[in-house]
Coordinates of C-alpha atoms in Angstrom, one line a residue:
M1 CA 16.3 -39.4 -33.5
P2 CA 18.5 -37.8 -30.9
Q3 CA 22.0 -38.9 -30.1
E4 CA 21.0 -40.0 -26.6
L5 CA 18.8 -43.0 -26.4
A6 CA 15.9 -41.1 -24.8
L7 CA 13.7 -44.2 -24.2
Y8 CA 11.8 -45.4 -21.1
Q9 CA 13.7 -48.3 -19.7
D10 CA 10.7 -49.8 -17.9
L11 CA 8.5 -50.0 -21.1
T12 CA 8.4 -52.8 -23.6
I13 CA 9.1 -52.2 -27.3
A14 CA 5.4 -52.5 -28.0
E15 CA 4.5 -50.1 -25.2
T16 CA 7.1 -47.7 -26.5
F17 CA 5.6 -47.8 -30.0
N18 CA 2.1 -47.3 -28.6
F19 CA 3.2 -44.3 -26.6
Y20 CA 4.9 -42.4 -29.4
G21 CA 2.4 -43.6 -31.9
R22 CA -0.4 -42.0 -29.9
L23 CA 1.7 -38.8 -29.7
F24 CA 2.0 -38.8 -33.5
G25 CA -1.8 -39.2 -33.8
M26 CA -1.7 -42.8 -35.1
H27 CA -4.5 -45.3 -34.6
W28 CA -3.9 -48.6 -32.7
G29 CA -4.1 -50.8 -35.8
H30 CA -1.7 -48.6 -37.7
I31 CA 0.8 -48.6 -34.8
E32 CA 0.7 -52.4 -34.7
D33 CA 1.2 -52.8 -38.4
R34 CA 4.1 -50.3 -38.6
G35 CA 5.6 -51.8 -35.4
L36 CA 5.7 -55.3 -37.0
D37 CA 7.3 -53.9 -40.2
L38 CA 10.0 -52.0 -38.2
L39 CA 10.8 -55.0 -36.0
K40 CA 11.5 -57.0 -39.1
F41 CA 13.4 -54.3 -40.9
L42 CA 15.6 -53.4 -38.0
D43 CA 16.1 -57.0 -36.8
L44 CA 14.7 -56.2 -33.4
P45 CA 13.6 -58.9 -30.8
E46 CA 10.0 -59.7 -29.9
S47 CA 7.9 -56.6 -29.0
E48 CA 7.4 -57.8 -25.4
R49 CA 11.0 -57.3 -24.5
F50 CA 11.7 -54.4 -22.1
I51 CA 13.9 -51.6 -23.3
G52 CA 16.1 -51.9 -20.2
H53 CA 16.9 -55.6 -21.2
L54 CA 18.1 -54.8 -24.7
S55 CA 21.7 -54.3 -25.8
G56 CA 23.0 -50.9 -26.7
G57 CA 22.7 -51.5 -30.4
Q58 CA 19.2 -52.8 -30.1
V59 CA 18.1 -49.8 -28.0
R60 CA 19.5 -47.5 -30.7
R61 CA 17.5 -49.4 -33.3
V62 CA 14.4 -49.0 -31.3
S63 CA 15.1 -45.2 -31.1
F64 CA 15.5 -45.2 -34.9
A65 CA 12.2 -47.2 -35.3
I66 CA 10.4 -44.5 -33.3
A67 CA 11.6 -41.8 -35.8
L68 CA 10.3 -44.0 -38.7
L69 CA 7.1 -45.0 -36.9
H70 CA 4.7 -42.4 -38.2
D71 CA 6.3 -42.2 -41.7
P72 CA 7.3 -38.6 -41.5
Q73 CA 8.2 -36.3 -44.4
L74 CA 11.3 -35.0 -42.6
L75 CA 13.7 -37.2 -40.8
I76 CA 16.5 -35.8 -38.6
L77 CA 18.8 -38.6 -37.5
D78 CA 21.8 -38.4 -35.2
E79 CA 24.2 -41.3 -36.0
P80 CA 21.4 -43.9 -36.8
T81 CA 23.9 -46.6 -37.6
A82 CA 26.2 -46.3 -34.6
G83 CA 26.7 -49.7 -32.9
V84 CA 25.0 -51.5 -35.9
D85 CA 26.6 -54.3 -37.8
P86 CA 27.6 -53.6 -41.4
I87 CA 24.8 -55.7 -43.0
L88 CA 22.1 -54.0 -41.0
S89 CA 23.8 -50.6 -41.7
A90 CA 23.7 -51.2 -45.4
S91 CA 20.0 -52.2 -45.1
I92 CA 19.3 -49.0 -43.2
W93 CA 21.0 -46.8 -45.9
E94 CA 19.1 -48.7 -48.6
R95 CA 15.8 -48.0 -46.9
L96 CA 16.7 -44.3 -46.4
L97 CA 17.7 -43.9 -50.0
K98 CA 14.5 -45.5 -51.1
M99 CA 12.5 -43.2 -48.9
A100 CA 14.3 -40.1 -50.2
V101 CA 14.0 -41.1 -53.9
S102 CA 10.7 -42.8 -54.3
Q103 CA 8.7 -41.3 -51.4
K104 CA 10.3 -37.8 -51.8
K105 CA 11.3 -37.5 -48.1
T106 CA 13.9 -35.2 -46.7
I107 CA 16.5 -36.9 -44.5
I108 CA 19.2 -35.1 -42.5
I109 CA 21.8 -37.4 -41.0
T110 CA 24.8 -36.6 -38.8
T111 CA 27.5 -39.3 -38.7
H112 CA 31.2 -39.8 -37.9
Y113 CA 31.5 -42.5 -40.6
I114 CA 32.5 -40.3 -43.4
E115 CA 32.5 -42.9 -46.2
E116 CA 29.1 -43.9 -45.1
A117 CA 27.9 -40.4 -46.0
R118 CA 29.0 -41.0 -49.6
Q119 CA 25.5 -42.5 -50.3
A120 CA 23.8 -39.1 -49.5
H121 CA 22.9 -36.7 -52.3
T122 CA 24.5 -33.8 -50.5
I123 CA 27.0 -33.8 -47.6
G124 CA 28.5 -31.1 -45.5
L125 CA 31.9 -31.4 -43.7
M126 CA 32.1 -29.6 -40.4
R127 CA 35.0 -29.1 -38.1
H128 CA 35.1 -26.9 -34.9
G129 CA 31.7 -25.6 -35.7
V130 CA 32.6 -24.4 -39.2
L131 CA 31.1 -25.8 -42.3
L132 CA 34.1 -26.5 -44.5
A133 CA 32.2 -27.6 -47.6
E134 CA 28.7 -28.5 -48.7
E135 CA 28.0 -30.2 -52.0
S136 CA 27.5 -33.6 -53.6
P137 CA 30.1 -36.3 -52.7
Q138 CA 31.3 -36.5 -56.3
Q139 CA 31.8 -32.8 -56.7
L140 CA 33.5 -32.6 -53.3
M141 CA 36.1 -35.3 -54.2
A142 CA 36.6 -33.7 -57.6
H143 CA 37.2 -30.3 -56.2
Q144 CA 39.7 -31.6 -53.7
N145 CA 41.2 -34.0 -56.3
C146 CA 40.7 -37.0 -54.0
S147 CA 39.4 -40.5 -54.5
N148 CA 37.5 -40.7 -51.2
L149 CA 35.8 -38.5 -48.7
E150 CA 38.3 -39.3 -45.8
Q151 CA 41.1 -37.7 -47.8
A152 CA 39.0 -34.7 -48.9
F153 CA 38.0 -34.1 -45.3
L154 CA 41.6 -34.4 -44.2
Q155 CA 42.7 -31.8 -46.7
L156 CA 40.0 -29.3 -45.8
S157 CA 40.7 -29.8 -42.1
Q158 CA 44.4 -29.2 -42.7
R159 CA 43.7 -26.0 -44.6
Q160 CA 41.4 -24.8 -41.8
H161 CA 44.1 -25.5 -39.3
D162 CA 46.7 -23.6 -41.3
Q163 CA 44.4 -20.7 -41.8
I164 CA 43.8 -20.4 -38.0
R165 CA 47.6 -20.3 -37.5
G166 CA 48.0 -17.7 -40.3
C167 CA 50.0 -20.0 -42.6
D168 CA 47.7 -19.9 -45.6
D169 CA 45.2 -17.6 -47.2
L170 CA 41.9 -19.2 -47.9
Q171 CA 39.0 -17.6 -49.6
E172 CA 36.4 -16.2 -47.2
P173 CA 33.8 -18.8 -46.1
E174 CA 30.4 -18.5 -47.7
D175 CA 28.1 -16.2 -45.9
Y176 CA 25.1 -18.3 -44.8
P177 CA 21.9 -16.5 -43.9
S178 CA 21.1 -16.3 -40.1
P179 CA 18.0 -18.0 -38.9
S180 CA 16.2 -14.7 -38.5
Q181 CA 16.7 -14.1 -42.3
C182 CA 15.2 -17.5 -43.3
P183 CA 11.5 -17.7 -44.2
R184 CA 9.5 -19.4 -41.4
P185 CA 8.4 -22.9 -42.4
H186 CA 4.7 -23.5 -42.8
L187 CA 4.4 -26.2 -40.1
K188 CA 1.0 -27.4 -38.9
P189 CA 0.6 -26.0 -35.4
T190 CA 0.1 -28.4 -32.6
S191 CA -3.1 -28.1 -30.6
L192 CA -2.7 -27.1 -27.0
W193 CA -4.7 -30.1 -25.8
N194 CA -5.3 -33.5 -27.3
V195 CA -7.0 -36.3 -25.3
D196 CA -5.0 -39.1 -27.0
R197 CA -1.7 -37.5 -26.2
F198 CA -2.8 -36.8 -22.6
L199 CA -4.0 -40.4 -22.1
A200 CA -0.7 -41.7 -23.6
Q201 CA 1.3 -39.6 -21.2
L202 CA -0.9 -40.6 -18.3
M203 CA -0.8 -44.4 -19.1
K204 CA 3.0 -44.2 -19.5
N205 CA 3.4 -42.6 -16.1
F206 CA 1.0 -45.1 -14.6
V207 CA 2.9 -48.1 -16.1
W208 CA 6.2 -46.6 -15.1
N209 CA 5.0 -46.4 -11.4
M210 CA 3.6 -49.9 -11.5
R211 CA 6.8 -51.3 -12.9
N212 CA 8.7 -49.7 -10.0
I213 CA 7.0 -51.6 -7.1
P214 CA 9.8 -50.8 -4.5
M215 CA 9.5 -47.1 -5.3
L216 CA 5.7 -47.2 -5.2
L217 CA 5.8 -49.0 -1.8
F218 CA 8.3 -46.4 -0.5
V219 CA 6.0 -43.6 -1.7
L220 CA 3.0 -45.1 0.1
M221 CA 4.8 -46.3 3.3
L222 CA 7.0 -43.3 3.9
P223 CA 4.0 -41.2 5.2
A224 CA 2.9 -43.9 7.5
F225 CA 6.5 -44.4 8.9
Q226 CA 6.8 -40.6 9.4
A227 CA 3.4 -40.3 11.1
I228 CA 4.0 -43.2 13.4
L229 CA 7.5 -42.0 14.2
C230 CA 6.3 -38.5 15.0
N231 CA 3.6 -39.8 17.3
V232 CA 6.0 -42.2 19.1
I233 CA 8.6 -39.4 19.6
L234 CA 6.3 -36.4 20.3
G235 CA 3.3 -38.2 21.7
S236 CA 4.5 -38.8 25.2
E237 CA 6.1 -36.6 27.9
P238 CA 9.6 -37.2 29.2
H239 CA 9.7 -39.7 32.1
N240 CA 12.2 -41.2 34.5
M241 CA 14.1 -37.9 34.7
A242 CA 16.7 -38.1 37.4
L243 CA 16.3 -35.7 40.3
G244 CA 18.8 -35.4 43.2
V245 CA 17.5 -35.4 46.8
L246 CA 19.2 -34.3 50.0
S247 CA 17.2 -34.3 53.3
A248 CA 18.9 -33.0 56.5
E249 CA 16.0 -34.3 58.6
L250 CA 16.7 -37.9 57.6
P251 CA 19.8 -39.1 59.6
H252 CA 20.1 -42.3 57.5
G253 CA 19.0 -40.9 54.2
L254 CA 16.0 -42.1 52.2
S255 CA 16.1 -45.5 53.9
D256 CA 14.4 -43.7 56.8
C257 CA 11.3 -43.3 54.6
E258 CA 10.7 -47.1 54.3
H259 CA 7.8 -48.6 56.2
L260 CA 6.7 -45.4 57.9
P261 CA 3.3 -45.0 59.4
P262 CA 0.9 -42.3 58.1
Y263 CA 1.5 -38.8 59.4
N264 CA -0.5 -38.1 62.5
C265 CA -0.1 -34.3 62.8
S266 CA 2.1 -34.5 65.8
A267 CA 5.6 -33.2 66.2
Q268 CA 6.8 -36.8 66.8
G269 CA 5.2 -38.0 63.5
P270 CA 7.2 -39.3 60.5
P271 CA 9.2 -36.7 58.4
L272 CA 7.1 -34.8 55.9
S273 CA 9.9 -34.9 53.4
C274 CA 9.1 -38.6 52.9
S275 CA 5.5 -37.8 52.0
Y276 CA 6.5 -35.2 49.4
L277 CA 9.1 -37.5 47.9
E278 CA 6.5 -40.3 47.6
V279 CA 4.3 -37.9 45.6
L280 CA 7.2 -37.0 43.3
R281 CA 7.8 -40.7 42.6
H282 CA 4.3 -41.0 41.2
K283 CA 5.1 -38.0 38.9
Q284 CA 7.5 -40.3 36.9
L285 CA 10.6 -38.7 38.5
K286 CA 13.6 -40.9 39.3
L287 CA 15.0 -39.8 42.7
K288 CA 18.7 -40.1 43.4
E289 CA 20.1 -39.7 46.9
F290 CA 23.2 -37.5 47.6
K291 CA 25.1 -37.0 50.9
D292 CA 26.1 -33.3 50.3
L293 CA 25.2 -30.4 48.0
D294 CA 28.5 -30.4 46.2
S295 CA 28.1 -34.0 44.9
A296 CA 24.5 -33.3 43.9
R297 CA 25.6 -30.2 41.9
Q298 CA 28.5 -32.1 40.2
S299 CA 25.9 -34.7 39.1
V300 CA 23.9 -32.0 37.4
E301 CA 27.0 -30.5 35.8
R302 CA 28.0 -34.0 34.4
G303 CA 24.5 -34.4 32.9
E304 CA 23.6 -37.3 35.2
S305 CA 20.5 -35.6 36.7
W306 CA 18.3 -32.6 35.9
G307 CA 18.5 -31.0 39.3
Y308 CA 18.4 -31.6 43.0
L309 CA 16.3 -30.5 46.0
Y310 CA 17.3 -29.9 49.7
F311 CA 15.1 -30.4 52.8
P312 CA 16.3 -28.4 55.9
E313 CA 16.9 -30.1 59.2
N314 CA 13.7 -28.8 60.9
Y315 CA 11.6 -29.0 57.8
T316 CA 8.7 -31.0 59.3
R317 CA 8.4 -29.0 62.5
A318 CA 8.7 -25.7 60.6
L319 CA 6.0 -26.6 58.0
M320 CA 3.5 -27.7 60.7
E321 CA 4.2 -24.5 62.7
R322 CA 3.7 -22.5 59.5
I323 CA 0.3 -24.1 58.9
E324 CA -0.8 -23.7 62.5
S325 CA 0.5 -20.2 63.2
G326 CA -0.6 -18.6 60.0
Q327 CA 0.2 -14.8 59.9
T328 CA 2.1 -14.9 63.2
V329 CA 4.8 -17.3 61.9
S330 CA 8.4 -16.0 62.1
D331 CA 10.8 -15.5 59.2
Q332 CA 13.0 -18.2 60.5
V333 CA 10.2 -20.7 60.4
L334 CA 9.3 -19.6 56.9
D335 CA 12.8 -20.2 55.7
E336 CA 13.0 -23.7 57.4
S337 CA 9.7 -24.8 55.8
L338 CA 11.0 -24.1 52.3
V339 CA 12.5 -26.8 50.0
D340 CA 15.4 -25.5 48.0
V341 CA 15.5 -26.6 44.3
W342 CA 18.3 -26.2 41.8
L343 CA 17.5 -27.2 38.2
D344 CA 19.2 -27.5 34.8
M345 CA 17.1 -25.0 32.8
S346 CA 19.0 -25.5 29.5
N347 CA 16.2 -27.7 28.1
L348 CA 12.9 -25.7 28.0
W349 CA 10.6 -28.7 27.7
V350 CA 12.3 -31.0 30.3
S351 CA 12.8 -28.3 32.9
S352 CA 9.3 -26.9 32.4
M353 CA 7.8 -30.3 33.0
I354 CA 9.9 -31.0 36.0
K355 CA 8.8 -27.6 37.5
R356 CA 5.2 -28.4 36.7
D357 CA 5.3 -31.8 38.4
M358 CA 7.1 -30.4 41.4
I359 CA 4.5 -27.6 41.9
L360 CA 1.6 -29.9 41.3
G361 CA 3.2 -32.4 43.6
V362 CA 3.4 -29.7 46.4
V363 CA -0.3 -29.0 46.0
D364 CA -1.3 -32.7 46.2
Y365 CA 1.1 -33.3 49.1
V366 CA -0.1 -30.3 51.2
K367 CA -3.8 -31.2 50.5
N368 CA -3.1 -34.7 51.9
L369 CA -1.4 -33.1 54.9
L370 CA -4.2 -30.7 55.6
L371 CA -6.8 -33.4 55.3
T372 CA -4.9 -35.5 57.8
C373 CA -4.7 -32.7 60.2
N374 CA -8.5 -31.9 59.9
F375 CA -8.0 -28.8 57.8
S376 CA -9.9 -28.0 54.6
P377 CA -7.7 -29.4 51.7
E378 CA -9.0 -26.5 49.5
L379 CA -6.7 -24.2 51.5
A380 CA -3.8 -25.7 49.5
D381 CA -5.3 -24.8 46.1
I382 CA -4.0 -21.9 44.2
P383 CA -6.6 -19.1 43.9
L384 CA -7.5 -20.1 40.3
K385 CA -10.1 -22.5 39.1
F386 CA -9.6 -23.9 35.6
E387 CA -13.0 -24.8 34.1
E388 CA -13.6 -27.2 31.2
P389 CA -11.5 -25.9 28.2
I390 CA -13.4 -24.1 25.5
Y391 CA -11.2 -25.8 22.9
G392 CA -8.7 -28.7 23.4
M393 CA -7.9 -30.8 26.4
M394 CA -7.3 -29.9 30.0
I395 CA -3.7 -31.4 29.8
P396 CA -2.7 -31.0 26.1
K397 CA 0.2 -32.9 24.6
F398 CA 2.9 -31.4 22.4
I399 CA 1.9 -33.8 19.5
H400 CA -1.6 -32.2 19.5
F401 CA 0.1 -28.8 18.7
C402 CA 2.4 -30.3 16.1
T403 CA -0.1 -32.5 14.2
P404 CA -1.5 -29.8 11.8
G405 CA 2.0 -28.6 10.9
L406 CA 3.4 -32.2 10.5
I407 CA 0.5 -33.3 8.3
L408 CA 0.6 -30.3 6.0
S409 CA 4.4 -30.4 5.8
F410 CA 4.2 -34.0 4.6
C411 CA 1.5 -33.1 2.1
F412 CA 3.6 -30.2 0.8
Y413 CA 6.9 -31.9 0.6
L414 CA 6.1 -35.4 -0.7
P415 CA 4.6 -34.1 -4.0
I416 CA 7.7 -31.8 -4.4
M417 CA 10.1 -34.7 -4.0
F418 CA 8.4 -37.2 -6.3
T419 CA 7.1 -34.8 -9.0
T420 CA 10.4 -33.0 -9.3
G421 CA 12.3 -36.3 -9.5
A422 CA 10.0 -37.7 -12.2
I423 CA 10.2 -34.5 -14.4
M424 CA 13.9 -34.0 -13.9
M425 CA 14.6 -37.6 -14.8
E426 CA 12.7 -37.2 -18.1
R427 CA 14.5 -33.9 -18.8
E428 CA 18.0 -35.1 -18.1
A429 CA 17.5 -38.3 -20.2
G430 CA 16.1 -36.3 -23.1
L431 CA 12.7 -38.1 -22.7
L432 CA 10.8 -34.9 -22.2
E433 CA 12.3 -33.1 -25.1
R434 CA 11.6 -36.1 -27.4
S435 CA 8.0 -36.2 -26.2
L436 CA 7.5 -32.5 -26.9
I437 CA 9.0 -32.8 -30.3
A438 CA 6.6 -35.7 -31.0
G439 CA 3.7 -33.4 -30.3
M440 CA 3.2 -33.4 -26.6
T441 CA 2.5 -30.0 -25.0
I442 CA 3.7 -28.7 -21.7
L443 CA 0.0 -28.5 -20.5
E444 CA -0.5 -32.2 -21.2
V445 CA 2.7 -33.1 -19.4
V446 CA 1.7 -31.1 -16.4
V447 CA -1.8 -32.3 -16.2
A448 CA -0.8 -36.0 -16.6
H449 CA 1.8 -35.7 -13.9
T450 CA -0.7 -33.8 -11.7
V451 CA -3.4 -36.4 -12.0
L452 CA -1.1 -39.3 -11.1
Q453 CA 0.4 -37.4 -8.2
L454 CA -3.0 -36.5 -6.8
L455 CA -3.9 -40.2 -6.9
L456 CA -0.7 -41.1 -5.1
V457 CA -1.1 -38.3 -2.5
T458 CA -4.7 -39.3 -1.9
A459 CA -3.5 -42.7 -0.9
Q460 CA -0.8 -41.1 1.2
N461 CA -3.5 -38.9 2.9
V462 CA -5.5 -42.0 3.9
V463 CA -2.3 -43.5 5.5
I464 CA -1.5 -40.3 7.3
F465 CA -5.0 -39.7 8.7
I466 CA -5.3 -43.3 9.8
S467 CA -1.9 -43.0 11.6
F468 CA -2.7 -39.7 13.3
Y469 CA -6.4 -40.1 14.1
V470 CA -7.1 -43.8 14.3
L471 CA -3.9 -45.4 15.6
Y472 CA -3.0 -42.5 18.0
Y473 CA -6.4 -40.7 18.6
N474 CA -5.2 -37.2 18.1
P475 CA -8.1 -34.7 18.7
F476 CA -10.3 -34.0 15.7
Y477 CA -13.6 -32.1 16.1
G478 CA -14.2 -30.2 12.8
S479 CA -15.3 -30.9 9.3
L480 CA -13.5 -33.7 7.5
T481 CA -14.6 -32.3 4.1
L482 CA -13.1 -28.9 4.8
I483 CA -9.9 -30.5 6.1
M484 CA -9.6 -32.7 3.0
A485 CA -10.2 -29.7 0.7
L486 CA -7.4 -27.8 2.5
V487 CA -5.0 -30.8 2.3
W488 CA -5.7 -31.2 -1.4
L489 CA -5.0 -27.5 -2.0
V490 CA -1.7 -27.8 -0.1
E491 CA -0.7 -30.9 -2.1
F492 CA -1.6 -29.1 -5.3
M493 CA 0.6 -26.2 -4.1
G494 CA 3.4 -28.7 -3.6
I495 CA 3.0 -30.0 -7.1
S496 CA 2.9 -26.5 -8.6
Y497 CA 6.1 -25.7 -6.7
A498 CA 7.7 -29.0 -8.0
F499 CA 7.0 -27.9 -11.6
L500 CA 8.6 -24.6 -10.9
L501 CA 11.7 -26.2 -9.6
A502 CA 11.8 -28.6 -12.6
V503 CA 11.7 -25.8 -15.1
F504 CA 14.0 -23.4 -13.2
F505 CA 16.8 -25.8 -12.5
D506 CA 18.7 -27.9 -15.2
S507 CA 20.0 -30.4 -12.7
E508 CA 18.0 -32.8 -10.6
K509 CA 20.6 -32.4 -7.8
L510 CA 20.0 -28.6 -7.6
A511 CA 16.2 -29.0 -7.8
T512 CA 16.4 -31.6 -4.9
Y513 CA 18.6 -29.2 -2.9
A514 CA 16.1 -26.4 -3.4
G515 CA 13.2 -28.6 -2.4
V516 CA 14.8 -29.8 0.8
G517 CA 15.9 -26.3 1.7
T518 CA 12.4 -25.0 1.1
I519 CA 10.8 -27.6 3.3
V520 CA 13.3 -27.0 6.1
L521 CA 12.5 -23.3 6.0
M522 CA 8.7 -23.9 5.9
F523 CA 9.1 -26.4 8.8
I524 CA 10.6 -23.7 11.0
M525 CA 8.2 -21.0 10.1
C526 CA 4.9 -22.9 9.9
G527 CA 4.5 -23.3 13.6
I528 CA 5.6 -26.8 14.4
V529 CA 8.7 -25.9 16.5
W530 CA 7.2 -22.7 18.0
P531 CA 3.9 -20.9 17.6
Y532 CA 4.1 -18.0 15.2
Q533 CA 2.4 -15.7 17.8
G534 CA 5.7 -15.9 19.8
M535 CA 7.8 -14.6 16.9
H536 CA 9.1 -11.1 16.4
W537 CA 6.3 -8.9 15.1
A538 CA 8.1 -8.1 11.8
V539 CA 8.7 -11.8 11.2
R540 CA 5.2 -12.7 12.2
T541 CA 3.7 -10.4 9.6
M542 CA 5.9 -12.0 6.9
V543 CA 5.3 -15.6 8.1
S544 CA 1.5 -15.1 7.9
Y545 CA 1.8 -14.9 4.1
T546 CA 4.2 -17.7 3.5
P547 CA 3.0 -20.8 1.6
L548 CA 2.5 -23.1 4.5
Q549 CA 1.9 -21.3 7.8
P550 CA -1.6 -19.8 7.1
A551 CA -2.8 -23.3 6.0
V552 CA -1.4 -24.8 9.3
E553 CA -3.3 -22.2 11.3
A554 CA -6.5 -22.9 9.3
Y555 CA -6.1 -26.7 9.8
R556 CA -5.7 -26.2 13.5
A557 CA -8.8 -24.0 13.6
I558 CA -10.8 -26.5 11.7
A559 CA -9.6 -29.7 13.4
E560 CA -9.4 -28.5 17.0
R561 CA -11.9 -25.7 17.2
A562 CA -14.5 -26.9 14.6
W563 CA -14.4 -23.5 12.8
G564 CA -15.6 -23.1 9.3
L565 CA -15.1 -20.9 6.3
E566 CA -17.0 -18.1 8.1
N567 CA -13.9 -17.7 10.3
P568 CA -11.2 -15.3 9.0
I569 CA -8.3 -17.5 10.0
V570 CA -9.8 -20.4 8.0
R571 CA -10.5 -18.2 5.0
H572 CA -7.0 -16.7 5.2
G573 CA -5.5 -20.2 5.0
F574 CA -7.5 -21.2 1.9
C575 CA -7.0 -17.8 0.1
T576 CA -3.2 -17.8 0.8
T577 CA -2.8 -21.3 -0.5
L578 CA -4.8 -20.5 -3.7
A579 CA -2.7 -17.4 -4.2
W580 CA 0.6 -19.4 -3.9
I581 CA -0.7 -22.0 -6.4
A582 CA -1.4 -19.1 -8.9
I583 CA 2.1 -17.6 -8.2
F584 CA 3.9 -20.9 -8.7
S585 CA 1.9 -21.8 -11.8
S586 CA 2.5 -18.4 -13.4
A587 CA 6.2 -18.4 -12.6
T588 CA 6.4 -21.9 -14.1
Y589 CA 4.7 -20.8 -17.3
Y590 CA 6.9 -17.7 -17.6
I591 CA 10.2 -19.6 -17.1
A592 CA 9.1 -22.4 -19.4
K593 CA 8.2 -19.9 -22.1
K594 CA 11.5 -18.0 -21.6
K595 CA 13.5 -21.2 -21.8
K596 CA 11.4 -22.3 -24.8
L597 CA 10.4 -25.5 -23.2
G598 CA 7.7 -27.2 -25.3
T599 CA 8.0 -24.7 -28.2

């Protein structure tokens, strides 16, 4: 019975008895009989009451009942009567004495109630980590010439204090043997695996999750929220981007472009700048008119627009002359037929898309112009013909590139977050240590948590895949079976890493910081923000063997190119993930063994 309560707050008294009873190897009927006896003996409420709804004294008595549940030969109790009324305290001591005398049990008790210890056969008085005396209460009081233990302890403490200050010469303390000199006790070894213990741990984890419905809903809905948010944010291109316009050939500004007849290939036709601006409007650009170049530039410098373009005064005449004259056109005509463009290039994606729309807009605009003037519109095409893509879409979206990395990042991080939190909660509350002392092995703890987490992440996978591929129709051409196998391996890798964090760190806060820091690093390197092919060659070599990046490339190859395990990129993703699972698992075993967790 530890000093901390070390009980699961979301379990009932009966469920707590059943859990520890199965760890102790008891049968259901025996657990029920012993539970009823202990409820009566310790004056506990009905067995259906939740531990979290009990008073402090009642919870301590439940903790005491667990220590008595399997009728052990050795009892180690840390302040079993703390917070207990005197009548119940006397009853507990009476029961303990009866167990020691009639049932020949060994009982070790720590207590701050010195007179209470008078009922023990042997007591040891300890102060500042030093054992001042160890003998029967009667002999101790006789040797100290005192009538009670309080006074005897006070005298021994005073003598120790004086000795430390050099005011008294006491005999040397008795030389107790070190643990390495003591013979090893012949304890029955615990088997590495027991089905009853494993099922007890698994059911306890399951009940704990079902009792925390808000947390369970958060676990299941968080992936859906993240997936929908990513598709909403990354699934569409920027639109309504402001672009400044100045046209020297329009005396009254853009109002001259209203209600114009179609261009008729004559010098007296409507200005061609109006035709080009009309094409740009269909490219989701928001045009803003300016009177001079300085005001247009100031608008960009203030962040009110992404750039501006300028049409020369003779733009229409010069462009038609350029088309009609061909190679004989003069340099002056060439200059006057150009549209000057100034852009804010500080944002790669926005500026690239504006440039793309403006260039494609010129092609469309010149094609219409050539067609009107009875020229072949193919003359406006660039001398490249893009055929049907081998893989992917003709106009891909950024979300299509990000999807593999986003999905596998979710699958890697979510198990880390929830598994680490569950294990660290049990460690910090003393629950894990108490389960291990009761017979649970680290292997059973790991497997029970893994099974439950895999069930949860499977449900999360369904939500993620529905969000990405049903609601938002992201491209998917490969084997669903192969994709699910890769996703499961990544999730298992996340669980393995979570166990490593749980045994390496002693604080949940530090483990959480390490998990968040890891996923931020993986997020940058796995190819979501930028393809790893564009990284420095030295970094690219290192990144290709990190936990997540090879799996992302394999996922992209399977989903968007329909490649299988015969492809080296896919095989590399699977092999790297399996290797990291082995590394994390081995490191977890080594650190747990070094820290003597579960031994």
